[in-house]
PDB file of C-alpha atoms in Angstrom:
ATOM      1  CA  MET M  17     -33.590-170.268 100.402  1.00  0.00           C
ATOM      2  CA  LYS M  18     -33.534-167.084  97.576  1.00  0.00           C
ATOM      3  CA  VAL M  19     -36.226-166.572  95.105  1.00  0.00           C
ATOM      4  CA  LEU M  20     -35.376-164.571  92.302  1.00  0.00           C
ATOM      5  CA  CYS M  21     -37.921-163.235  89.766  1.00  0.00           C
ATOM      6  CA  ILE M  22     -36.575-161.834  86.416  1.00  0.00           C
ATOM      7  CA  GLY M  23     -39.692-160.125  85.234  1.00  0.00           C
ATOM      8  CA  SER M  24     -41.606-156.955  83.774  1.00  0.00           C
ATOM      9  CA  MET M  25     -42.231-153.299  85.631  1.00  0.00           C
ATOM     10  CA  ASN M  26     -44.688-151.516  83.737  1.00  0.00           C
ATOM     11  CA  LEU M  27     -46.447-147.909  84.519  1.00  0.00           C
ATOM     12  CA  ASP M  28     -50.027-148.169  83.803  1.00  0.00           C
ATOM     13  CA  HIS M  29     -51.741-145.016  82.769  1.00  0.00           C
ATOM     14  CA  VAL M  30     -55.276-145.786  83.105  1.00  0.00           C
ATOM     15  CA  TYR M  31     -58.172-143.381  81.484  1.00  0.00           C
ATOM     16  CA  MET M  32     -61.845-143.443  82.506  1.00  0.00           C
ATOM     17  CA  MET M  33     -64.411-142.132  79.685  1.00  0.00           C
ATOM     18  CA  ASP M  34     -67.727-142.377  78.463  1.00  0.00           C
ATOM     19  CA  HIS M  35     -66.852-144.739  75.510  1.00  0.00           C
ATOM     20  CA  ILE M  36     -63.922-146.646  74.196  1.00  0.00           C
ATOM     21  CA  VAL M  37     -62.798-143.638  71.781  1.00  0.00           C
ATOM     22  CA  ALA M  38     -63.071-144.571  68.071  1.00  0.00           C
ATOM     23  CA  PRO M  39     -60.880-144.056  65.052  1.00  0.00           C
ATOM     24  CA  GLY M  40     -60.494-140.017  64.307  1.00  0.00           C
ATOM     25  CA  GLU M  41     -62.346-139.291  67.366  1.00  0.00           C
ATOM     26  CA  THR M  42     -61.212-136.664  69.983  1.00  0.00           C
ATOM     27  CA  GLU M  43     -62.946-137.675  73.743  1.00  0.00           C
ATOM     28  CA  ALA M  44     -62.749-136.011  77.343  1.00  0.00           C
ATOM     29  CA  VAL M  45     -61.770-138.470  80.182  1.00  0.00           C
ATOM     30  CA  SER M  46     -63.428-138.107  83.239  1.00  0.00           C
ATOM     31  CA  GLU M  47     -60.748-139.445  85.388  1.00  0.00           C
ATOM     32  CA  ILE M  48     -57.044-140.506  85.272  1.00  0.00           C
ATOM     33  CA  LYS M  49     -55.234-142.809  87.436  1.00  0.00           C
ATOM     34  CA  ASN M  50     -51.237-144.360  87.689  1.00  0.00           C
ATOM     35  CA  PHE M  51     -50.319-147.186  88.852  1.00  0.00           C
ATOM     36  CA  LEU M  52     -47.213-149.249  89.139  1.00  0.00           C
ATOM     37  CA  GLY M  53     -47.629-152.846  87.481  1.00  0.00           C
ATOM     38  CA  GLY M  54     -46.051-155.389  85.323  1.00  0.00           C
ATOM     39  CA  LYS M  55     -46.988-159.383  86.428  1.00  0.00           C
ATOM     40  CA  GLY M  56     -43.180-159.462  87.453  1.00  0.00           C
ATOM     41  CA  MET M  57     -43.407-156.644  89.967  1.00  0.00           C
ATOM     42  CA  ASN M  58     -46.595-157.704  90.922  1.00  0.00           C
ATOM     43  CA  GLN M  59     -45.186-161.328  91.970  1.00  0.00           C
ATOM     44  CA  SER M  60     -42.165-159.972  93.433  1.00  0.00           C
ATOM     45  CA  VAL M  61     -44.440-157.626  96.018  1.00  0.00           C
ATOM     46  CA  ALA M  62     -46.786-160.539  96.576  1.00  0.00           C
ATOM     47  CA  LEU M  63     -43.281-162.746  97.566  1.00  0.00           C
ATOM     48  CA  ALA M  64     -42.384-159.756  99.777  1.00  0.00           C
ATOM     49  CA  LYS M  65     -45.468-159.468 101.758  1.00  0.00           C
ATOM     50  CA  ALA M  66     -45.566-163.184 102.109  1.00  0.00           C
ATOM     51  CA  GLY M  67     -42.472-163.094 103.721  1.00  0.00           C
ATOM     52  CA  ALA M  68     -40.151-164.482 100.929  1.00  0.00           C
ATOM     53  CA  ASN M  69     -36.483-163.394 100.550  1.00  0.00           C
ATOM     54  CA  ILE M  70     -37.240-162.113  97.165  1.00  0.00           C
ATOM     55  CA  TYR M  71     -34.828-160.385  94.535  1.00  0.00           C
ATOM     56  CA  HIS M  72     -36.253-158.690  91.628  1.00  0.00           C
ATOM     57  CA  ALA M  73     -34.298-158.368  88.166  1.00  0.00           C
ATOM     58  CA  GLY M  74     -35.578-156.165  84.938  1.00  0.00           C
ATOM     59  CA  LEU M  75     -34.784-152.977  83.436  1.00  0.00           C
ATOM     60  CA  ILE M  76     -36.294-149.665  83.543  1.00  0.00           C
ATOM     61  CA  GLY M  77     -35.730-146.485  81.956  1.00  0.00           C
ATOM     62  CA  PRO M  78     -35.326-142.868  83.500  1.00  0.00           C
ATOM     63  CA  ASP M  79     -39.004-142.633  84.026  1.00  0.00           C
ATOM     64  CA  GLY M  80     -39.430-145.838  86.124  1.00  0.00           C
ATOM     65  CA  LEU M  81     -37.160-144.872  88.927  1.00  0.00           C
ATOM     66  CA  VAL M  82     -40.221-144.996  91.163  1.00  0.00           C
ATOM     67  CA  PHE M  83     -39.897-148.988  91.193  1.00  0.00           C
ATOM     68  CA  LEU M  84     -37.196-148.834  93.143  1.00  0.00           C
ATOM     69  CA  ASP M  85     -38.876-146.949  95.704  1.00  0.00           C
ATOM     70  CA  ALA M  86     -41.760-149.578  95.437  1.00  0.00           C
ATOM     71  CA  CYS M  87     -39.142-152.178  96.475  1.00  0.00           C
ATOM     72  CA  LYS M  88     -37.977-150.228  99.023  1.00  0.00           C
ATOM     73  CA  GLU M  89     -41.388-149.784 100.367  1.00  0.00           C
ATOM     74  CA  HIS M  90     -42.323-153.367  99.834  1.00  0.00           C
ATOM     75  CA  GLY M  91     -39.369-155.276 100.916  1.00  0.00           C
ATOM     76  CA  VAL M  92     -38.496-156.726  97.687  1.00  0.00           C
ATOM     77  CA  ASN M  93     -34.562-156.517  97.052  1.00  0.00           C
ATOM     78  CA  GLY M  94     -34.045-154.418  93.893  1.00  0.00           C
ATOM     79  CA  GLU M  95     -30.213-154.122  93.683  1.00  0.00           C
ATOM     80  CA  TYR M  96     -30.466-156.239  90.232  1.00  0.00           C
ATOM     81  CA  ILE M  97     -32.728-153.588  88.498  1.00  0.00           C
ATOM     82  CA  ARG M  98     -31.069-151.506  85.976  1.00  0.00           C
ATOM     83  CA  GLN M  99     -31.817-148.323  84.208  1.00  0.00           C
ATOM     84  CA  ILE M 100     -31.010-147.706  80.644  1.00  0.00           C
ATOM     85  CA  ASP M 101     -31.843-145.406  77.777  1.00  0.00           C
ATOM     86  CA  GLU M 102     -35.158-146.567  76.905  1.00  0.00           C
ATOM     87  CA  PHE M 103     -38.732-145.671  78.360  1.00  0.00           C
ATOM     88  CA  THR M 104     -39.850-148.158  80.901  1.00  0.00           C
ATOM     89  CA  GLY M 105     -42.309-150.703  80.084  1.00  0.00           C
ATOM     90  CA  HIS M 106     -45.967-149.058  79.673  1.00  0.00           C
ATOM     91  CA  ALA M 107     -49.568-149.868  79.407  1.00  0.00           C
ATOM     92  CA  ILE M 108     -52.542-147.190  78.005  1.00  0.00           C
ATOM     93  CA  ILE M 109     -55.556-148.322  79.289  1.00  0.00           C
ATOM     94  CA  GLN M 110     -59.036-147.114  78.579  1.00  0.00           C
ATOM     95  CA  ILE M 111     -61.942-148.145  80.498  1.00  0.00           C
ATOM     96  CA  ASP M 112     -65.492-146.940  79.718  1.00  0.00           C
ATOM     97  CA  LYS M 113     -68.666-146.634  81.471  1.00  0.00           C
ATOM     98  CA  HIS M 114     -69.591-150.650  81.453  1.00  0.00           C
ATOM     99  CA  ALA M 115     -65.910-151.290  82.829  1.00  0.00           C
ATOM    100  CA  GLN M 116     -65.251-152.723  79.530  1.00  0.00           C
ATOM    101  CA  ASN M 117     -61.364-151.554  78.200  1.00  0.00           C
ATOM    102  CA  CYS M 118     -59.075-151.582  75.660  1.00  0.00           C
ATOM    103  CA  ILE M 119     -55.140-151.740  76.349  1.00  0.00           C
ATOM    104  CA  LEU M 120     -51.959-150.716  74.351  1.00  0.00           C
ATOM    105  CA  LEU M 121     -49.170-152.117  75.654  1.00  0.00           C
ATOM    106  CA  TYR M 122     -45.436-151.037  75.180  1.00  0.00           C
ATOM    107  CA  GLY M 123     -42.511-153.529  76.297  1.00  0.00           C
ATOM    108  CA  GLY M 124     -39.763-150.824  76.387  1.00  0.00           C
ATOM    109  CA  ALA M 125     -37.305-151.409  78.589  1.00  0.00           C
ATOM    110  CA  ASN M 126     -38.820-155.216  79.629  1.00  0.00           C
ATOM    111  CA  GLN M 127     -38.177-156.293  76.153  1.00  0.00           C
ATOM    112  CA  LYS M 128     -34.150-155.326  76.137  1.00  0.00           C
ATOM    113  CA  LEU M 129     -32.367-157.843  78.265  1.00  0.00           C
ATOM    114  CA  THR M 130     -29.100-159.013  77.240  1.00  0.00           C
ATOM    115  CA  GLU M 131     -26.987-162.331  77.898  1.00  0.00           C
ATOM    116  CA  ALA M 132     -24.446-160.078  80.128  1.00  0.00           C
ATOM    117  CA  TYR M 133     -26.991-158.800  82.141  1.00  0.00           C
ATOM    118  CA  VAL M 134     -28.720-162.190  82.303  1.00  0.00           C
ATOM    119  CA  ASP M 135     -25.459-164.025  83.243  1.00  0.00           C
ATOM    120  CA  GLU M 136     -24.561-160.909  85.640  1.00  0.00           C
ATOM    121  CA  VAL M 137     -28.041-161.580  87.586  1.00  0.00           C
ATOM    122  CA  LEU M 138     -27.783-165.147  87.777  1.00  0.00           C
ATOM    123  CA  ALA M 139     -24.073-164.979  89.310  1.00  0.00           C
ATOM    124  CA  GLY M 140     -25.680-164.193  92.585  1.00  0.00           C
ATOM    125  CA  PHE M 141     -27.746-167.427  92.727  1.00  0.00           C
ATOM    126  CA  ALA M 142     -27.383-170.779  93.397  1.00  0.00           C
ATOM    127  CA  ALA M 143     -28.635-174.582  93.321  1.00  0.00           C
ATOM    128  CA  GLY M 144     -31.869-175.002  94.614  1.00  0.00           C
ATOM    129  CA  ASP M 145     -32.380-171.099  94.716  1.00  0.00           C
ATOM    130  CA  ILE M 146     -36.218-170.367  92.971  1.00  0.00           C
ATOM    131  CA  LEU M 147     -36.140-168.620  89.879  1.00  0.00           C
ATOM    132  CA  LEU M 148     -39.569-167.057  88.772  1.00  0.00           C
ATOM    133  CA  LEU M 149     -40.381-165.776  85.468  1.00  0.00           C
ATOM    134  CA  GLN M 150     -43.783-164.959  83.211  1.00  0.00           C
ATOM    135  CA  ASN M 151     -43.761-164.107  79.535  1.00  0.00           C
ATOM    136  CA  GLU M 152     -43.321-160.006  79.646  1.00  0.00           C
ATOM    137  CA  VAL M 153     -39.551-159.648  79.584  1.00  0.00           C
ATOM    138  CA  ASN M 154     -37.377-161.127  76.400  1.00  0.00           C
ATOM    139  CA  MET M 155     -34.515-163.841  76.714  1.00  0.00           C
ATOM    140  CA  LEU M 156     -36.775-166.003  78.604  1.00  0.00           C
ATOM    141  CA  GLY M 157     -34.994-169.109  76.677  1.00  0.00           C
ATOM    142  CA  TYR M 158     -31.734-168.031  77.241  1.00  0.00           C
ATOM    143  CA  ILE M 159     -32.684-167.276  81.287  1.00  0.00           C
ATOM    144  CA  VAL M 160     -34.080-171.055  81.070  1.00  0.00           C
ATOM    145  CA  GLU M 161     -31.079-172.555  80.040  1.00  0.00           C
ATOM    146  CA  GLN M 162     -28.750-170.698  82.219  1.00  0.00           C
ATOM    147  CA  ALA M 163     -30.634-170.993  85.490  1.00  0.00           C
ATOM    148  CA  PHE M 164     -31.223-174.556  84.504  1.00  0.00           C
ATOM    149  CA  ALA M 165     -27.218-175.248  84.260  1.00  0.00           C
ATOM    150  CA  LYS M 166     -27.018-173.909  87.735  1.00  0.00           C
ATOM    151  CA  GLY M 167     -29.658-176.239  89.125  1.00  0.00           C
ATOM    152  CA  MET M 168     -32.132-173.095  90.004  1.00  0.00           C
ATOM    153  CA  GLN M 169     -35.411-174.614  90.648  1.00  0.00           C
ATOM    154  CA  ILE M 170     -37.647-172.621  87.876  1.00  0.00           C
ATOM    155  CA  ALA M 171     -41.018-171.594  88.039  1.00  0.00           C
ATOM    156  CA  LEU M 172     -42.879-170.326  85.069  1.00  0.00           C
ATOM    157  CA  ASN M 173     -45.800-168.356  84.965  1.00  0.00           C
ATOM    158  CA  PRO M 174     -46.810-168.509  81.059  1.00  0.00           C
ATOM    159  CA  SER M 175     -48.564-165.547  80.791  1.00  0.00           C
ATOM    160  CA  PRO M 176     -49.344-163.780  78.237  1.00  0.00           C
ATOM    161  CA  PHE M 177     -49.502-166.876  76.087  1.00  0.00           C
ATOM    162  CA  ASN M 178     -47.870-166.488  72.752  1.00  0.00           C
ATOM    163  CA  GLU M 179     -45.516-167.918  70.144  1.00  0.00           C
ATOM    164  CA  LYS M 180     -42.382-166.348  72.538  1.00  0.00           C
ATOM    165  CA  LEU M 181     -42.838-169.431  74.461  1.00  0.00           C
ATOM    166  CA  ASP M 182     -41.608-171.812  71.610  1.00  0.00           C
ATOM    167  CA  GLU M 183     -38.398-170.575  72.686  1.00  0.00           C
ATOM    168  CA  VAL M 184     -38.369-172.210  76.364  1.00  0.00           C
ATOM    169  CA  ASP M 185     -37.171-175.857  76.711  1.00  0.00           C
ATOM    170  CA  MET M 186     -40.337-176.527  78.905  1.00  0.00           C
ATOM    171  CA  THR M 187     -39.110-180.090  79.996  1.00  0.00           C
ATOM    172  CA  LYS M 188     -36.518-177.487  82.283  1.00  0.00           C
ATOM    173  CA  ILE M 189     -39.165-176.025  84.369  1.00  0.00           C
ATOM    174  CA  SER M 190     -39.662-177.427  88.067  1.00  0.00           C
ATOM    175  CA  ILE M 191     -42.766-175.674  88.864  1.00  0.00           C
ATOM    176  CA  PHE M 192     -45.900-174.280  86.827  1.00  0.00           C
ATOM    177  CA  LEU M 193     -48.228-171.786  87.664  1.00  0.00           C
ATOM    178  CA  LEU M 194     -50.859-171.325  85.343  1.00  0.00           C
ATOM    179  CA  ASN M 195     -54.648-170.645  84.914  1.00  0.00           C
ATOM    180  CA  GLU M 196     -57.125-173.068  83.283  1.00  0.00           C
ATOM    181  CA  ILE M 197     -57.057-170.512  80.121  1.00  0.00           C
ATOM    182  CA  GLU M 198     -53.283-170.933  79.618  1.00  0.00           C
ATOM    183  CA  GLY M 199     -53.577-175.008  80.417  1.00  0.00           C
ATOM    184  CA  GLY M 200     -55.855-175.281  77.453  1.00  0.00           C
ATOM    185  CA  GLN M 201     -53.642-173.454  75.256  1.00  0.00           C
ATOM    186  CA  ILE M 202     -50.694-175.707  76.248  1.00  0.00           C
ATOM    187  CA  THR M 203     -52.557-178.863  76.179  1.00  0.00           C
ATOM    188  CA  GLY M 204     -56.001-178.142  73.857  1.00  0.00           C
ATOM    189  CA  LEU M 205     -58.267-179.268  76.262  1.00  0.00           C
ATOM    190  CA  VAL M 206     -60.612-177.770  78.595  1.00  0.00           C
ATOM    191  CA  LYS M 207     -61.331-179.758  81.597  1.00  0.00           C
ATOM    192  CA  PRO M 208     -59.380-179.233  84.449  1.00  0.00           C
ATOM    193  CA  GLU M 209     -58.423-182.883  85.315  1.00  0.00           C
ATOM    194  CA  GLU M 210     -57.535-183.690  81.671  1.00  0.00           C
ATOM    195  CA  ILE M 211     -55.438-180.669  81.261  1.00  0.00           C
ATOM    196  CA  ILE M 212     -53.757-181.912  84.813  1.00  0.00           C
ATOM    197  CA  ALA M 213     -53.121-185.200  83.228  1.00  0.00           C
ATOM    198  CA  SER M 214     -51.822-183.864  80.031  1.00  0.00           C
ATOM    199  CA  MET M 215     -49.291-181.675  81.708  1.00  0.00           C
ATOM    200  CA  GLN M 216     -47.846-184.415  83.929  1.00  0.00           C
ATOM    201  CA  GLU M 217     -47.780-186.898  80.949  1.00  0.00           C
ATOM    202  CA  LYS M 218     -45.501-183.987  79.184  1.00  0.00           C
ATOM    203  CA  PHE M 219     -43.551-182.733  81.937  1.00  0.00           C
ATOM    204  CA  PRO M 220     -43.431-185.619  84.546  1.00  0.00           C
ATOM    205  CA  GLN M 221     -40.703-183.979  86.579  1.00  0.00           C
ATOM    206  CA  ALA M 222     -42.820-180.833  86.958  1.00  0.00           C
ATOM    207  CA  LYS M 223     -44.852-179.578  89.916  1.00  0.00           C
ATOM    208  CA  ILE M 224     -48.165-178.458  88.223  1.00  0.00           C
ATOM    209  CA  VAL M 225     -50.473-175.811  89.915  1.00  0.00           C
ATOM    210  CA  LEU M 226     -53.514-174.801  88.111  1.00  0.00           C
ATOM    211  CA  THR M 227     -55.963-172.093  89.208  1.00  0.00           C
ATOM    212  CA  LEU M 228     -59.615-172.019  88.222  1.00  0.00           C
ATOM    213  CA  GLY M 229     -60.937-168.748  89.362  1.00  0.00           C
ATOM    214  CA  LYS M 230     -64.281-169.286  91.223  1.00  0.00           C
ATOM    215  CA  ASP M 231     -63.524-173.134  91.191  1.00  0.00           C
ATOM    216  CA  GLY M 232     -60.560-172.994  93.497  1.00  0.00           C
ATOM    217  CA  ALA M 233     -57.038-174.487  92.473  1.00  0.00           C
ATOM    218  CA  MET M 234     -55.573-177.940  91.877  1.00  0.00           C
ATOM    219  CA  TYR M 235     -51.868-179.039  92.691  1.00  0.00           C
ATOM    220  CA  ALA M 236     -50.457-182.587  90.956  1.00  0.00           C
ATOM    221  CA  GLU M 237     -47.110-183.813  91.335  1.00  0.00           C
ATOM    222  CA  GLY M 238     -46.102-187.476  90.586  1.00  0.00           C
ATOM    223  CA  ALA M 239     -49.255-189.482  91.507  1.00  0.00           C
ATOM    224  CA  THR M 240     -49.861-186.793  94.246  1.00  0.00           C
ATOM    225  CA  GLN M 241     -52.898-184.326  94.102  1.00  0.00           C
ATOM    226  CA  TYR M 242     -54.618-181.666  95.823  1.00  0.00           C
ATOM    227  CA  TYR M 243     -57.380-179.641  95.325  1.00  0.00           C
ATOM    228  CA  GLN M 244     -58.310-176.382  97.193  1.00  0.00           C
ATOM    229  CA  PRO M 245     -61.457-174.365  96.990  1.00  0.00           C
ATOM    230  CA  ILE M 246     -61.732-170.399  97.112  1.00  0.00           C
ATOM    231  CA  PHE M 247     -62.611-168.494 100.230  1.00  0.00           C
ATOM    232  CA  PRO M 248     -65.961-166.775  99.131  1.00  0.00           C
ATOM    233  CA  VAL M 249     -65.819-162.995  99.120  1.00  0.00           C
ATOM    234  CA  GLN M 250     -67.276-160.200  97.278  1.00  0.00           C
ATOM    235  CA  ALA M 251     -64.744-159.615  94.833  1.00  0.00           C
ATOM    236  CA  VAL M 252     -64.045-155.231  93.879  1.00  0.00           C
ATOM    237  CA  ASP M 253     -61.177-156.266  91.436  1.00  0.00           C
ATOM    238  CA  THR M 254     -59.491-159.260  90.581  1.00  0.00           C
ATOM    239  CA  THR M 255     -56.417-157.790  89.145  1.00  0.00           C
ATOM    240  CA  ALA M 256     -53.768-159.061  91.173  1.00  0.00           C
ATOM    241  CA  ALA M 257     -55.472-162.468  92.267  1.00  0.00           C
ATOM    242  CA  GLY M 258     -53.410-165.000  90.380  1.00  0.00           C
ATOM    243  CA  ASP M 259     -50.079-162.932  91.032  1.00  0.00           C
ATOM    244  CA  THR M 260     -50.932-163.142  94.840  1.00  0.00           C
ATOM    245  CA  PHE M 261     -51.707-166.694  94.499  1.00  0.00           C
ATOM    246  CA  THR M 262     -48.298-167.289  92.760  1.00  0.00           C
ATOM    247  CA  GLY M 263     -46.487-165.119  95.313  1.00  0.00           C
ATOM    248  CA  TYR M 264     -47.682-166.747  98.296  1.00  0.00           C
ATOM    249  CA  PHE M 265     -47.595-170.400  96.981  1.00  0.00           C
ATOM    250  CA  LEU M 266     -44.078-169.680  96.223  1.00  0.00           C
ATOM    251  CA  ALA M 267     -43.162-167.904  99.071  1.00  0.00           C
ATOM    252  CA  GLY M 268     -44.745-171.171 101.102  1.00  0.00           C
ATOM    253  CA  LEU M 269     -42.833-173.725  99.022  1.00  0.00           C
ATOM    254  CA  SER M 270     -39.690-171.844  99.640  1.00  0.00           C
ATOM    255  CA  GLU M 271     -40.260-172.533 103.614  1.00  0.00           C
ATOM    256  CA  GLY M 272     -41.155-176.066 103.022  1.00  0.00           C
ATOM    257  CA  MET M 273     -44.394-175.852 104.520  1.00  0.00           C
ATOM    258  CA  PRO M 274     -46.772-178.714 103.519  1.00  0.00           C
ATOM    259  CA  ILE M 275     -48.280-178.623 100.181  1.00  0.00           C
ATOM    260  CA  PRO M 276     -52.088-178.660 101.553  1.00  0.00           C
ATOM    261  CA  ALA M 277     -51.004-175.644 103.589  1.00  0.00           C
ATOM    262  CA  VAL M 278     -49.362-173.857 101.190  1.00  0.00           C
ATOM    263  CA  LEU M 279     -52.334-174.081  98.928  1.00  0.00           C
ATOM    264  CA  LYS M 280     -54.743-172.835 101.438  1.00  0.00           C
ATOM    265  CA  MET M 281     -52.525-169.877 102.441  1.00  0.00           C
ATOM    266  CA  SER M 282     -52.192-168.901  98.811  1.00  0.00           C
ATOM    267  CA  ALA M 283     -56.178-169.524  98.373  1.00  0.00           C
ATOM    268  CA  LYS M 284     -56.603-167.142 101.620  1.00  0.00           C
ATOM    269  CA  ALA M 285     -54.478-164.267 100.444  1.00  0.00           C
ATOM    270  CA  SER M 286     -56.061-164.073  97.055  1.00  0.00           C
ATOM    271  CA  SER M 287     -59.475-163.794  98.384  1.00  0.00           C
ATOM    272  CA  ILE M 288     -58.146-161.126 100.663  1.00  0.00           C
ATOM    273  CA  ALA M 289     -56.628-159.180  97.420  1.00  0.00           C
ATOM    274  CA  VAL M 290     -59.501-159.177  95.253  1.00  0.00           C
ATOM    275  CA  THR M 291     -61.548-157.371  97.763  1.00  0.00           C
ATOM    276  CA  ARG M 292     -59.444-154.512  97.375  1.00  0.00           C
ATOM    277  CA  PRO M 293     -58.647-152.035  94.010  1.00  0.00           C
ATOM    278  CA  GLY M 294     -55.485-151.963  92.319  1.00  0.00           C
ATOM    279  CA  ALA M 295     -52.872-154.792  91.911  1.00  0.00           C
ATOM    280  CA  VAL M 296     -49.735-153.836  94.613  1.00  0.00           C
ATOM    281  CA  PRO M 297     -51.940-152.168  96.934  1.00  0.00           C
ATOM    282  CA  SER M 298     -54.389-154.803  97.473  1.00  0.00           C
ATOM    283  CA  ILE M 299     -51.906-157.465  97.802  1.00  0.00           C
ATOM    284  CA  PRO M 300     -52.217-158.637 101.929  1.00  0.00           C
ATOM    285  CA  LEU M 301     -49.433-158.798 104.193  1.00  0.00           C
ATOM    286  CA  ARG M 302     -48.581-162.191 105.312  1.00  0.00           C
ATOM    287  CA  LYS M 303     -49.630-161.298 108.870  1.00  0.00           C
ATOM    288  CA  GLU M 304     -53.305-160.293 107.699  1.00  0.00           C
ATOM    289  CA  VAL M 305     -53.701-163.727 106.195  1.00  0.00           C
ATOM    290  CA  GLU M 306     -52.419-165.802 109.190  1.00  0.00           C
ATOM    291  CA  GLU M 307     -54.998-163.503 111.305  1.00  0.00           C
ATOM    292  CA  ALA M 308     -57.970-164.250 108.744  1.00  0.00           C
ATOM    293  CA  LEU M 309     -57.137-168.064 108.425  1.00  0.00           C
ATOM    294  CA  ALA M 310     -57.240-168.362 112.270  1.00  0.00           C
ATOM    295  CA  LYS M 311     -60.751-166.731 112.839  1.00  0.00           C
TER     296      LYS M 311
END
């Protein structure tokens, strides 16, 4: 079984400073850091590190060729990534001495997908393959329609949650992977048990994975429900926690592992990721996760 992620690739420029710059102000920065980001790429790398047969698709500009190198480095098949005459998606991030941040996000090439490109990518996949989507690229409605017609299993991480998701026929989603905030935005509810029940009522055909931060994760499918607590650790950076969980969950699912085992592996992988700085660099390899679970 193949897994395809049609998702974002962002160049993150992080500026460390005393305070968030005010209108008309010029401020010196103490440090600058550059990272590869985008929820799509983060989740593809997590899938690869978990051992899945993962293909990443999306668009970059001439300034984004580093993503092709990253795919080779981490075991992601990047043959569907295309370069266009547009800036790669990027973020300008200010972080002050109190760890508060201010972010400017430019969609760039991530927002330039076309029907012809989507058709070209999906032609390489078949019924039963998994398609992973987030809400950081355009054409989501079209992608879902075409993938559903092919019989693919469609997994959606509805992040960021905004009006663009209105174009998506949610009844065609096979797997929802969302946190409690996104679950609340879809259902209008707050309590996890109520969110799960509402999601099941709205989308009875779907598998629901609801992550709850320090309170663990819940899974529901039909009459079956499971709860997975977290593995307590001293967190350093939670940036990639959700993306790591998503990647490991879909990897385990693609292998046909029992759901309780998939949830446990995903939670352990996420717990390791938050003990390390950064996004992509923090995601552990499958061997690390298995060794940690065996202790």
